[in-house]
Amino acid sequence: MSYNAPLKDMQFVLTELANLAEINALPGCEDATPDTVEAVLEENAKFCRDVIAPLNRVGDKDPSYWKDGTVTTTKGFREAFKAYAEAGWQGVQHPQDFGGQGLPKLVATPCMEMLHGANLSFALVALLSDGAIEALLTAGSDAQKARFLEPLVSGRWTGTMNLTEPQAGSDLAAVRTRAEPQGDGTYKLFGTKIYITYGDHDMTENIVHLVLARTPDAPPGVKGISLFIVPKFMINDDGSLGARNDVACVSIEHKLGIKASPTAVLQFGDNGGAVGTLVGEENRGLEYMFIMMNAARFGVGIQGVGLAEHAYQGAVAFAKDRVQSRDVAGSSGPVTIIHHPDVRRMLMSMRSQTEAARALAYVGAALSDLAHHHPDEATRTANLAIYEYLVPVIKGWATEMSEQVARDGVQVHGGMGFIEETGAAQHYRDAKILTIYEGTTAIQANDLVGRKTVRDGGAVAKALIAQIRDVERQLGEAQNADFVAIAQRLQEGSAALEQVVEYVVANIKTDVKAVFAGSVTYLKLAGIVLGGWQMARAALAAQKRLDAGEGDAAFYRAKIGTARFFADHILSQAPGLRTSIVDGAAGVLALEIEQF
Amino acid sequence: MSYNAPLKDMQFVLTELANLAEINALPGCEDATPDTVEAVLEENAKFCRDVIAPLNRVGDKDPSYWKDGTVTTTKGFREAFKAYAEAGWQGVQHPQDFGGQGLPKLVATPCMEMLHGANLSFALVALLSDGAIEALLTAGSDAQKARFLEPLVSGRWTGTMNLTEPQAGSDLAAVRTRAEPQGDGTYKLFGTKIYITYGDHDMTENIVHLVLARTPDAPPGVKGISLFIVPKFMINDDGSLGARNDVACVSIEHKLGIKASPTAVLQFGDNGGAVGTLVGEENRGLEYMFIMMNAARFGVGIQGVGLAEHAYQGAVAFAKDRVQSRDVAGSSGPVTIIHHPDVRRMLMSMRSQTEAARALAYVGAALSDLAHHHPDEATRTANLAIYEYLVPVIKGWATEMSEQVARDGVQVHGGMGFIEETGAAQHYRDAKILTIYEGTTAIQANDLVGRKTVRDGGAVAKALIAQIRDVERQLGEAQNADFVAIAQRLQEGSAALEQVVEYVVANIKTDVKAVFAGSVTYLKLAGIVLGGWQMARAALAAQKRLDAGEGDAAFYRAKIGTARFFADHILSQAPGLRTSIVDGAAGVLALEIEQF
């Protein structure tokens, strides 16, 4: 099963919905001209198709394995990562000062989507390195930046995030790893970290671990966590590699999916202490980690989009090839199954949700660029607030959506989907991690409710709803059936979202359990309404091109049809979700624990 | 992870919803007294817990394997099946004339649920044998019955269904396997069959294959298919086993789930022809197979219920054990995660859908018993029609529901769920076959639309809706918030279902593609409305016991709370589904094939 980046849709979203021209005009984003962006995307698409995608099934069949304390990755991964690094792909969005290309997040985002779409297991090493780079750029000292950034940006080394411990799961307040100051500016770390993605591997000569730990005098809970750099190999003053640090990979997990990506248990300090240096200030580790995590959460949302696209392509190819049963409207013999209405329904469901999530995520990336590069501070602040509202929605909704899409991908294949050789089953297995790591959907939903909705009294959410209402007005001017239906569903959706935002803000103090009982449902509602908003914008943009007689008419007509599907089949769930949130807490909380 | 049959809920459904007393009063069902049923269920529960469930993870880790033409099943399966057979469990619902216990389907159904719940892979061999027995009872000659039924009913042999061929998938019109009459009453069969569950194994001394094939003069398409018995070993006149028949297991599949259950490719006739005998009349094979398939489809629906129950129990156990993060309403330290509202929401979603599907399936089983045993022909006919309407809904909805429940089961486990050792991931993988085999959800939906709704102009569907309206009236008399909410959601649900039935009947001739574009959504709508109906009945029955001060008050209160959850979180989807069906065809069919 091959993967071809959906360049046409990516370009459409970049130019028509995420306003690449506006981003290109920002200071520091001058290189992101339409021509450059097109060239970058085409080159990346070729690389992902030819080098990365062919390793996807291979990695599932012959996963990375652990033996005697070291991890050997799937055959071909090492060479592929070398090629990835040498072509400069790790540096797309990172500063030119450290060897990157310095392109905006809006351009890096489709590159990420392609890499994840081609091969989720492989792409994870790049995602984690991005997170480490982000954290060091934000909080690292000049010496740390000088030592670690160029090797990470160039892909000579890779990075990891070390948060989770066996007893703690998602609860960082329970972190126990100790960091003891040595008086020379270094610390010695002792503890066990689990679920460390690419915690050990043989693809690069060094690995840079970013580790949460507590110093001896740290206060308890999340306010006593600091962030440390612990390299796998020590680094000499001339930048060459020194001795092995005291961090050992003691095992990797046997997982449901993303099998080529080694998920390590790392043991720090069993032989005297792992040497690390503090990032930023003591006890501010969580704050720095959140910078890294916000980038990583956005990235996991993009994983959802990429995986969904790959599953969709596989299902379309199968449905166009597999001949079975007559057409329900009559045919002289059996037809390809894409003729069957329910197969078509599943393909449209996969397609429309993938396109909606892509559009929302790219628009989010543009907001991030505006938040970082716009000359006007108020504009930066306003865009940052909207971006931060969107991050948990993109992460949570795009990944939940990808599970559903991967599931439908298996279903389109019928019995063949249950046999591993088609690859559809791998997507179904791989997808299941996306709603869990970097914070489960429930944790995203807590963030959406707490930091992103309640804290500002729903102001950002309502500003977004006001933008949706603008689109509803534009839709109202069109007369044809597709636009009338899209307008109606979007109105019902934005009304439902508004009622829920008001419910959340009004009840958080008096009935916190009831509000959180609806938190994940609120996140899903926000996802489909915001996704529907983007699909409606896409339909309007497509109609404009059609009216002007410009471009690929079949593509634009398909976009309108896909938006129509999204409206009637996905957005139409919004009023029901509102009911579940506003009236549903009694049912969620009806039982005593003993009654389960 | 252990499995304990939910005996309390099973008994509640049997007595309060499926009216065991009425079934017990039918001619031929006199043995099914409350005491006997209770004893049977308790004994079966113990057996499933102690003997069958412990083999579930084992079979996933060490699947059945193929070598040199024979299949070796997971260690322990052979002994477990022997114990199963010796205890008489294979014969629960089969006639005493052939060594069975002759209990009604209503009693066999919870036994099936326990077996499937404990170990889906193991239970499949019993399910397939049930199907073979059913087909022979209906269409077999006296000689065939005498030869094959006792060994199948006693579990000395097992049965298989051979429908699918490599080129045909679900399309039986394309079956090519040939059956050549030998002039002596036997036939020789030639062809390849795929996806044959337990097509070979080492658990019993013989296997009875029921095979669809074409005789030389058969008309093309589904009207030219006959059904044959092809035993693995020939049978001598004295009933002892003779020579190996010419049917070879050439491989088994490498599957996503149910790994212990060998899925065979069978080759018939490579060495002169596999000897078989015709079942019933030539060219009526599809009709007989449908008898078998209807029983098997109901059985797969029960698999969905059983698997969902097992996944639910695993999630509850984990959620009560795992300590992480503080209570959102405040706590002095971290709490078990069952305190977190979103975990509670997922558990209630799993629980309420499992209970609703169980209730609907058991009520269906009772209808089947009435259809077969009631002395009045008109009553038999009426109940058969309702049962046949329910079969695709039970199969389709209970299995789709089980996928969602298994998914939530992984999610409750967080990162641990993605690691294979918890068993949650196995349910997620195993569940994926249920919506595919014995006819995908789309094939169930075709049946629901075509044979079960359009053919009688929606009469049976409307009769069911009238029954729901009766329950709505009863609910209307209650004043408390739970019953008011349940009544409102049920009214909205039955209205949506009625509108959809009318839409299907009105449009099938003028716009067949549009109707089938909504077929699976119609099936899901029917499932949740009929499931909601049963949960509403359950809540009313529970309230009656509470008012009378009878029984386990905590159980009855939990039932009402669970019904409330189902109403606000599941039934509340009904109006949105109606929209997707009635307005959604344009989106489904918007694209030309080339636009995908």
Short mmCIF file of N, CA, C and O in Angstrom, two decimals, chain A residues 168-171 195 254 256-257 312 320 322 324-325 327-328 339 342 344-345 351 400 403 407 411 415-416 418 420 428-429 432-433 435-436 489 513 516 520 554 564 568-569 572 579-580 583-584 588 591 593 595-596, chain B residues 168-171 195 254 256-257 312 320 322 324-325 327-328 339 342 344-345 351 400 403 407 411 415-416 418 420 428-429 432-433 435-436 489 513 516 520 554 564 568-569 572 579-580 583-584 588 591 593 595-596:
data_model
loop_
_atom_site.label_atom_id
_atom_site.label_comp_id
_atom_site.label_asym_id
_atom_site.label_seq_id
_atom_site.Cartn_x
_atom_site.Cartn_y
_atom_site.Cartn_z
N ALA A 168 3.17 7.08 38.23
CA ALA A 168 2.58 8.40 38.05
C ALA A 168 1.66 8.52 36.86
O ALA A 168 0.71 9.29 36.89
N GLY A 169 1.90 7.79 35.78
CA GLY A 169 1.06 7.96 34.60
C GLY A 169 1.03 9.42 34.17
O GLY A 169 2.08 10.07 34.08
N SER A 170 -0.16 9.93 33.97
CA SER A 170 -0.29 11.32 33.50
C SER A 170 -0.13 12.32 34.65
O SER A 170 -0.16 13.52 34.41
N ASP A 171 0.02 11.84 35.85
CA ASP A 171 -0.01 12.71 37.02
C ASP A 171 1.40 13.16 37.37
O ASP A 171 2.11 12.51 38.12
N TYR A 195 7.66 4.65 29.09
CA TYR A 195 7.00 5.16 27.87
C TYR A 195 7.85 6.22 27.17
O TYR A 195 7.32 7.21 26.66
N HIS A 254 5.98 -4.20 24.53
CA HIS A 254 5.34 -4.97 23.47
C HIS A 254 3.97 -4.34 23.24
O HIS A 254 3.06 -4.49 24.04
N LEU A 256 0.47 -2.59 21.04
CA LEU A 256 -0.59 -2.83 20.06
C LEU A 256 -0.22 -2.32 18.67
O LEU A 256 -0.56 -2.93 17.65
N GLY A 257 0.46 -1.18 18.62
CA GLY A 257 0.81 -0.58 17.33
C GLY A 257 2.10 0.20 17.42
O GLY A 257 2.85 0.05 18.39
N TYR A 312 -7.30 6.44 4.45
CA TYR A 312 -8.26 6.80 3.40
C TYR A 312 -7.74 6.38 2.02
O TYR A 312 -8.46 5.78 1.22
N LYS A 320 -11.70 0.79 -5.29
CA LYS A 320 -11.70 0.95 -6.75
C LYS A 320 -11.26 -0.32 -7.47
O LYS A 320 -11.45 -0.45 -8.67
N ARG A 322 -11.51 -3.76 -5.94
CA ARG A 322 -12.22 -4.96 -5.53
C ARG A 322 -13.58 -5.05 -6.22
O ARG A 322 -14.43 -4.16 -6.06
N GLN A 324 -17.16 -6.85 -6.54
CA GLN A 324 -18.03 -7.71 -5.75
C GLN A 324 -19.48 -7.24 -5.76
O GLN A 324 -19.77 -6.10 -5.44
N SER A 325 -20.37 -8.11 -6.13
CA SER A 325 -21.83 -7.88 -6.12
C SER A 325 -22.25 -6.82 -7.15
O SER A 325 -21.46 -6.00 -7.59
N ASP A 327 -24.45 -3.61 -8.73
CA ASP A 327 -24.85 -2.28 -8.28
C ASP A 327 -26.29 -2.34 -7.77
O ASP A 327 -27.15 -2.99 -8.38
N VAL A 328 -26.56 -1.69 -6.68
CA VAL A 328 -27.89 -1.73 -6.09
C VAL A 328 -28.92 -1.11 -7.04
O VAL A 328 -30.11 -1.47 -7.01
N HIS A 339 -18.82 1.40 -5.98
CA HIS A 339 -20.17 1.68 -6.44
C HIS A 339 -21.22 1.49 -5.34
O HIS A 339 -22.34 1.99 -5.47
N ASP A 342 -22.89 2.15 0.74
CA ASP A 342 -22.32 2.24 2.08
C ASP A 342 -20.80 2.34 2.05
O ASP A 342 -20.20 2.96 2.93
N ARG A 344 -19.27 3.99 -0.26
CA ARG A 344 -19.14 5.40 -0.57
C ARG A 344 -19.32 6.25 0.69
O ARG A 344 -18.58 7.22 0.92
N ARG A 345 -20.30 5.88 1.50
CA ARG A 345 -20.52 6.64 2.75
C ARG A 345 -19.28 6.59 3.64
O ARG A 345 -18.85 7.62 4.18
N ARG A 351 -12.87 10.79 4.25
CA ARG A 351 -12.33 11.93 3.51
C ARG A 351 -12.71 13.26 4.16
O ARG A 351 -11.86 14.14 4.34
N GLU A 400 -9.07 11.41 17.80
CA GLU A 400 -10.29 10.59 17.94
C GLU A 400 -10.86 10.30 16.55
O GLU A 400 -11.30 9.20 16.24
N GLU A 403 -8.95 7.52 14.73
CA GLU A 403 -9.35 6.15 15.15
C GLU A 403 -10.56 5.69 14.33
O GLU A 403 -10.61 4.55 13.86
N ARG A 407 -10.68 2.74 11.58
CA ARG A 407 -11.67 1.68 11.75
C ARG A 407 -12.48 1.51 10.46
O ARG A 407 -12.69 0.38 9.99
N GLN A 411 -12.99 -1.61 7.70
CA GLN A 411 -14.34 -2.05 7.33
C GLN A 411 -14.51 -2.04 5.81
O GLN A 411 -15.13 -2.96 5.26
N GLY A 415 -13.40 -8.66 4.98
CA GLY A 415 -12.58 -9.73 5.58
C GLY A 415 -11.09 -9.50 5.36
O GLY A 415 -10.27 -9.80 6.23
N MET A 416 -10.74 -8.94 4.21
CA MET A 416 -9.33 -8.67 3.92
C MET A 416 -8.74 -7.68 4.92
O MET A 416 -7.54 -7.70 5.17
N PHE A 418 -9.15 -7.58 8.01
CA PHE A 418 -8.79 -8.24 9.27
C PHE A 418 -7.50 -9.06 9.13
O PHE A 418 -6.92 -9.48 10.14
N GLU A 420 -3.63 -9.17 8.27
CA GLU A 420 -2.64 -8.10 8.44
C GLU A 420 -2.01 -7.63 7.14
O GLU A 420 -1.53 -6.50 7.05
N TYR A 428 -5.34 0.73 12.10
CA TYR A 428 -6.29 0.58 13.22
C TYR A 428 -5.52 0.41 14.53
O TYR A 428 -5.89 0.99 15.56
N ARG A 429 -4.44 -0.36 14.50
CA ARG A 429 -3.64 -0.54 15.72
C ARG A 429 -2.82 0.70 16.04
O ARG A 429 -2.75 1.15 17.18
N LYS A 432 -4.53 3.82 17.72
CA LYS A 432 -5.02 3.80 19.11
C LYS A 432 -4.11 4.52 20.09
O LYS A 432 -4.57 4.94 21.16
N ILE A 433 -2.85 4.71 19.75
CA ILE A 433 -1.98 5.44 20.69
C ILE A 433 -2.24 6.95 20.66
O ILE A 433 -1.97 7.66 21.63
N THR A 435 -4.78 8.92 20.77
CA THR A 435 -5.69 9.53 21.76
C THR A 435 -5.18 9.34 23.18
O THR A 435 -5.87 9.71 24.13
N ILE A 436 -4.01 8.73 23.31
CA ILE A 436 -3.47 8.45 24.64
C ILE A 436 -2.21 9.26 24.93
O ILE A 436 -2.13 9.96 25.94
N ARG A 489 -26.71 23.37 9.04
CA ARG A 489 -25.98 22.54 10.02
C ARG A 489 -24.97 23.36 10.80
O ARG A 489 -24.76 23.12 11.99
N LYS A 513 -17.94 18.73 38.94
CA LYS A 513 -17.98 17.34 38.44
C LYS A 513 -18.87 17.24 37.21
O LYS A 513 -18.56 16.52 36.27
N PHE A 516 -17.00 18.62 34.16
CA PHE A 516 -15.97 17.71 33.65
C PHE A 516 -16.56 16.39 33.13
O PHE A 516 -15.95 15.72 32.31
N VAL A 520 -14.99 15.82 27.57
CA VAL A 520 -14.57 15.20 26.30
C VAL A 520 -15.63 15.40 25.23
O VAL A 520 -15.31 15.63 24.06
N ALA A 554 -13.15 20.00 -11.15
CA ALA A 554 -13.52 18.73 -10.49
C ALA A 554 -13.09 18.75 -9.03
O ALA A 554 -13.82 18.29 -8.14
N ARG A 564 -20.53 19.23 2.04
CA ARG A 564 -21.94 18.87 2.23
C ARG A 564 -22.05 17.60 3.07
O ARG A 564 -22.86 17.51 3.99
N ASP A 568 -23.97 17.14 6.82
CA ASP A 568 -25.13 16.29 7.08
C ASP A 568 -24.80 15.06 7.93
O ASP A 568 -25.71 14.45 8.51
N HIS A 569 -23.54 14.66 7.95
CA HIS A 569 -23.20 13.42 8.65
C HIS A 569 -22.35 13.64 9.90
O HIS A 569 -22.33 12.78 10.77
N SER A 572 -24.06 17.32 11.93
CA SER A 572 -25.43 17.02 12.38
C SER A 572 -25.45 16.36 13.77
O SER A 572 -26.50 16.27 14.38
N THR A 579 -26.90 18.06 24.05
CA THR A 579 -27.77 17.41 25.03
C THR A 579 -26.97 16.57 26.02
O THR A 579 -27.20 16.61 27.23
N SER A 580 -26.01 15.79 25.49
CA SER A 580 -25.20 14.93 26.38
C SER A 580 -24.42 15.74 27.40
O SER A 580 -24.18 15.29 28.52
N ASP A 583 -27.39 18.06 29.67
CA ASP A 583 -28.32 17.24 30.46
C ASP A 583 -27.70 15.94 30.95
O ASP A 583 -28.37 15.18 31.65
N GLY A 584 -26.46 15.65 30.54
CA GLY A 584 -25.95 14.28 30.69
C GLY A 584 -25.18 13.98 31.96
O GLY A 584 -24.82 12.83 32.19
N VAL A 588 -23.92 10.29 33.97
CA VAL A 588 -22.49 9.95 34.15
C VAL A 588 -22.21 9.65 35.62
O VAL A 588 -21.46 8.73 35.94
N LEU A 591 -24.02 6.38 39.42
CA LEU A 591 -23.70 5.21 40.24
C LEU A 591 -22.67 5.53 41.32
O LEU A 591 -21.76 6.33 41.12
N ILE A 593 -19.46 4.15 43.41
CA ILE A 593 -18.35 3.31 42.93
C ILE A 593 -18.64 1.82 43.18
O ILE A 593 -18.32 0.97 42.37
N GLN A 595 -21.32 0.34 42.95
CA GLN A 595 -22.33 -0.20 42.04
C GLN A 595 -21.73 -0.65 40.70
O GLN A 595 -22.43 -1.26 39.90
N PHE A 596 -20.47 -0.32 40.45
CA PHE A 596 -19.83 -0.78 39.21
C PHE A 596 -19.38 -2.22 39.37
O PHE A 596 -19.03 -2.64 40.46
N ALA B 168 -14.87 -14.15 -4.49
CA ALA B 168 -16.28 -13.84 -4.25
C ALA B 168 -16.57 -12.98 -3.03
O ALA B 168 -17.51 -12.20 -3.04
N GLY B 169 -15.77 -13.09 -1.99
CA GLY B 169 -16.07 -12.32 -0.79
C GLY B 169 -17.49 -12.57 -0.33
O GLY B 169 -17.93 -13.72 -0.26
N SER B 170 -18.23 -11.51 -0.07
CA SER B 170 -19.61 -11.66 0.40
C SER B 170 -20.57 -12.01 -0.72
O SER B 170 -21.76 -12.22 -0.48
N ASP B 171 -20.11 -12.03 -1.96
CA ASP B 171 -21.00 -12.16 -3.11
C ASP B 171 -21.16 -13.63 -3.49
O ASP B 171 -20.40 -14.19 -4.27
N TYR B 195 -11.42 -18.19 4.54
CA TYR B 195 -12.01 -17.66 5.78
C TYR B 195 -12.87 -18.72 6.49
O TYR B 195 -13.94 -18.40 7.02
N HIS B 254 -3.00 -14.86 8.99
CA HIS B 254 -2.34 -14.08 10.05
C HIS B 254 -3.22 -12.86 10.31
O HIS B 254 -3.27 -11.93 9.53
N LEU B 256 -5.58 -9.85 12.64
CA LEU B 256 -5.55 -8.77 13.63
C LEU B 256 -5.95 -9.27 15.03
O LEU B 256 -5.40 -8.83 16.04
N GLY B 257 -6.93 -10.15 15.07
CA GLY B 257 -7.42 -10.63 16.36
C GLY B 257 -7.94 -12.05 16.26
O GLY B 257 -7.63 -12.74 15.28
N TYR B 312 -15.67 -4.31 29.54
CA TYR B 312 -16.18 -3.45 30.62
C TYR B 312 -15.64 -3.90 31.98
O TYR B 312 -15.16 -3.08 32.77
N LYS B 320 -10.79 0.96 39.26
CA LYS B 320 -10.92 0.91 40.73
C LYS B 320 -9.57 0.71 41.41
O LYS B 320 -9.45 0.91 42.62
N ARG B 322 -6.28 1.69 39.82
CA ARG B 322 -5.25 2.62 39.42
C ARG B 322 -5.42 3.97 40.13
O ARG B 322 -6.47 4.62 40.02
N GLN B 324 -4.37 7.81 40.48
CA GLN B 324 -3.70 8.86 39.71
C GLN B 324 -4.45 10.19 39.76
O GLN B 324 -5.64 10.24 39.45
N SER B 325 -3.78 11.23 40.14
CA SER B 325 -4.30 12.61 40.16
C SER B 325 -5.39 12.79 41.21
O SER B 325 -6.04 11.84 41.63
N ASP B 327 -8.93 14.30 42.86
CA ASP B 327 -10.32 14.43 42.45
C ASP B 327 -10.55 15.87 41.97
O ASP B 327 -10.06 16.82 42.58
N VAL B 328 -11.28 16.02 40.90
CA VAL B 328 -11.50 17.35 40.35
C VAL B 328 -12.29 18.23 41.33
O VAL B 328 -12.17 19.46 41.32
N HIS B 339 -12.78 7.80 40.09
CA HIS B 339 -13.31 9.08 40.59
C HIS B 339 -13.33 10.16 39.51
O HIS B 339 -14.03 11.16 39.67
N ASP B 342 -14.45 11.77 33.49
CA ASP B 342 -14.45 11.22 32.14
C ASP B 342 -14.24 9.70 32.14
O ASP B 342 -14.75 9.00 31.26
N ARG B 344 -15.51 7.85 34.43
CA ARG B 344 -16.87 7.43 34.79
C ARG B 344 -17.78 7.46 33.54
O ARG B 344 -18.58 6.55 33.32
N ARG B 345 -17.61 8.51 32.73
CA ARG B 345 -18.42 8.61 31.51
C ARG B 345 -18.15 7.41 30.59
O ARG B 345 -19.07 6.78 30.06
N ARG B 351 -21.01 0.30 29.91
CA ARG B 351 -22.01 -0.47 30.66
C ARG B 351 -23.39 -0.35 30.05
O ARG B 351 -24.10 -1.34 29.85
N GLU B 400 -21.14 -3.32 16.31
CA GLU B 400 -20.59 -1.96 16.19
C GLU B 400 -20.39 -1.36 17.58
O GLU B 400 -19.38 -0.72 17.87
N GLU B 403 -17.25 -2.71 19.30
CA GLU B 403 -16.00 -2.05 18.86
C GLU B 403 -15.77 -0.80 19.70
O GLU B 403 -14.66 -0.53 20.16
N ARG B 407 -12.84 -0.13 22.42
CA ARG B 407 -12.00 1.06 22.26
C ARG B 407 -11.96 1.86 23.56
O ARG B 407 -10.90 2.28 24.02
N GLN B 411 -8.95 2.93 26.28
CA GLN B 411 -8.78 4.34 26.66
C GLN B 411 -8.79 4.49 28.19
O GLN B 411 -8.01 5.27 28.73
N GLY B 415 -2.07 4.71 28.86
CA GLY B 415 -0.89 4.11 28.22
C GLY B 415 -0.81 2.61 28.43
O GLY B 415 -0.36 1.86 27.54
N MET B 416 -1.25 2.13 29.58
CA MET B 416 -1.23 0.69 29.85
C MET B 416 -2.10 -0.08 28.85
O MET B 416 -1.85 -1.25 28.57
N PHE B 418 -2.34 0.36 25.77
CA PHE B 418 -1.65 0.17 24.49
C PHE B 418 -0.60 -0.93 24.59
O PHE B 418 -0.08 -1.41 23.58
N GLU B 420 0.29 -4.73 25.37
CA GLU B 420 -0.56 -5.90 25.19
C GLU B 420 -0.87 -6.62 26.50
O GLU B 420 -1.88 -7.31 26.60
N TYR B 428 -9.81 -4.96 21.75
CA TYR B 428 -9.88 -3.99 20.66
C TYR B 428 -9.59 -4.68 19.32
O TYR B 428 -10.25 -4.43 18.32
N ARG B 429 -8.63 -5.57 19.31
CA ARG B 429 -8.31 -6.30 18.07
C ARG B 429 -9.37 -7.35 17.76
O ARG B 429 -9.81 -7.50 16.63
N LYS B 432 -12.80 -6.27 16.18
CA LYS B 432 -12.90 -5.76 14.80
C LYS B 432 -13.45 -6.78 13.82
O LYS B 432 -13.96 -6.41 12.75
N ILE B 433 -13.39 -8.06 14.12
CA ILE B 433 -13.94 -9.04 13.17
C ILE B 433 -15.47 -9.08 13.24
O ILE B 433 -16.14 -9.48 12.27
N THR B 435 -17.92 -6.99 13.21
CA THR B 435 -18.72 -6.20 12.26
C THR B 435 -18.45 -6.64 10.82
O THR B 435 -18.97 -6.03 9.89
N ILE B 436 -17.64 -7.66 10.66
CA ILE B 436 -17.27 -8.11 9.30
C ILE B 436 -17.83 -9.50 9.01
O ILE B 436 -18.50 -9.70 8.00
N ARG B 489 -36.18 11.45 25.61
CA ARG B 489 -35.23 10.92 24.62
C ARG B 489 -35.86 9.78 23.82
O ARG B 489 -35.61 9.62 22.64
N LYS B 513 -30.51 4.29 -4.54
CA LYS B 513 -29.15 4.59 -4.05
C LYS B 513 -29.20 5.47 -2.81
O LYS B 513 -28.41 5.29 -1.88
N PHE B 516 -30.12 3.31 0.21
CA PHE B 516 -29.02 2.47 0.70
C PHE B 516 -27.84 3.30 1.21
O PHE B 516 -27.05 2.81 2.00
N VAL B 520 -26.83 1.78 6.73
CA VAL B 520 -26.11 1.47 7.98
C VAL B 520 -26.51 2.45 9.08
O VAL B 520 -26.65 2.08 10.24
N ALA B 554 -29.79 -1.55 45.46
CA ALA B 554 -28.64 -0.91 44.79
C ALA B 554 -28.59 -1.31 43.32
O ALA B 554 -28.29 -0.49 42.44
N ARG B 564 -30.75 6.09 32.43
CA ARG B 564 -30.69 7.55 32.27
C ARG B 564 -29.48 7.92 31.41
O ARG B 564 -29.56 8.75 30.51
N ASP B 568 -29.48 9.97 27.69
CA ASP B 568 -28.87 11.28 27.43
C ASP B 568 -27.62 11.22 26.56
O ASP B 568 -27.23 12.23 25.98
N HIS B 569 -26.99 10.05 26.50
CA HIS B 569 -25.72 9.97 25.78
C HIS B 569 -25.79 9.12 24.52
O HIS B 569 -24.96 9.29 23.63
N SER B 572 -29.76 10.11 22.58
CA SER B 572 -29.74 11.51 22.16
C SER B 572 -29.14 11.69 20.77
O SER B 572 -29.26 12.75 20.17
N THR B 579 -31.32 12.94 10.54
CA THR B 579 -30.87 13.95 9.57
C THR B 579 -29.90 13.33 8.55
O THR B 579 -30.02 13.57 7.34
N SER B 580 -28.95 12.55 9.03
CA SER B 580 -27.96 11.94 8.12
C SER B 580 -28.62 11.02 7.10
O SER B 580 -28.15 10.90 5.97
N ASP B 583 -31.52 13.52 4.95
CA ASP B 583 -30.93 14.61 4.16
C ASP B 583 -29.53 14.27 3.64
O ASP B 583 -28.94 15.08 2.92
N GLY B 584 -29.01 13.11 4.01
CA GLY B 584 -27.58 12.89 3.81
C GLY B 584 -27.16 12.20 2.54
O GLY B 584 -25.95 12.07 2.28
N VAL B 588 -23.31 11.73 0.43
CA VAL B 588 -22.70 10.39 0.22
C VAL B 588 -22.37 10.19 -1.26
O VAL B 588 -21.32 9.64 -1.61
N LEU B 591 -19.63 12.67 -5.09
CA LEU B 591 -18.44 12.61 -5.93
C LEU B 591 -18.57 11.56 -7.02
O LEU B 591 -19.16 10.49 -6.81
N ILE B 593 -16.61 8.72 -9.20
CA ILE B 593 -15.56 7.80 -8.76
C ILE B 593 -14.17 8.38 -9.04
O ILE B 593 -13.25 8.23 -8.23
N GLN B 595 -13.26 11.30 -8.76
CA GLN B 595 -12.89 12.38 -7.84
C GLN B 595 -12.31 11.86 -6.52
O GLN B 595 -11.82 12.65 -5.72
N PHE B 596 -12.38 10.55 -6.31
CA PHE B 596 -11.78 10.00 -5.08
C PHE B 596 -10.27 9.85 -5.28
O PHE B 596 -9.80 9.60 -6.39
#
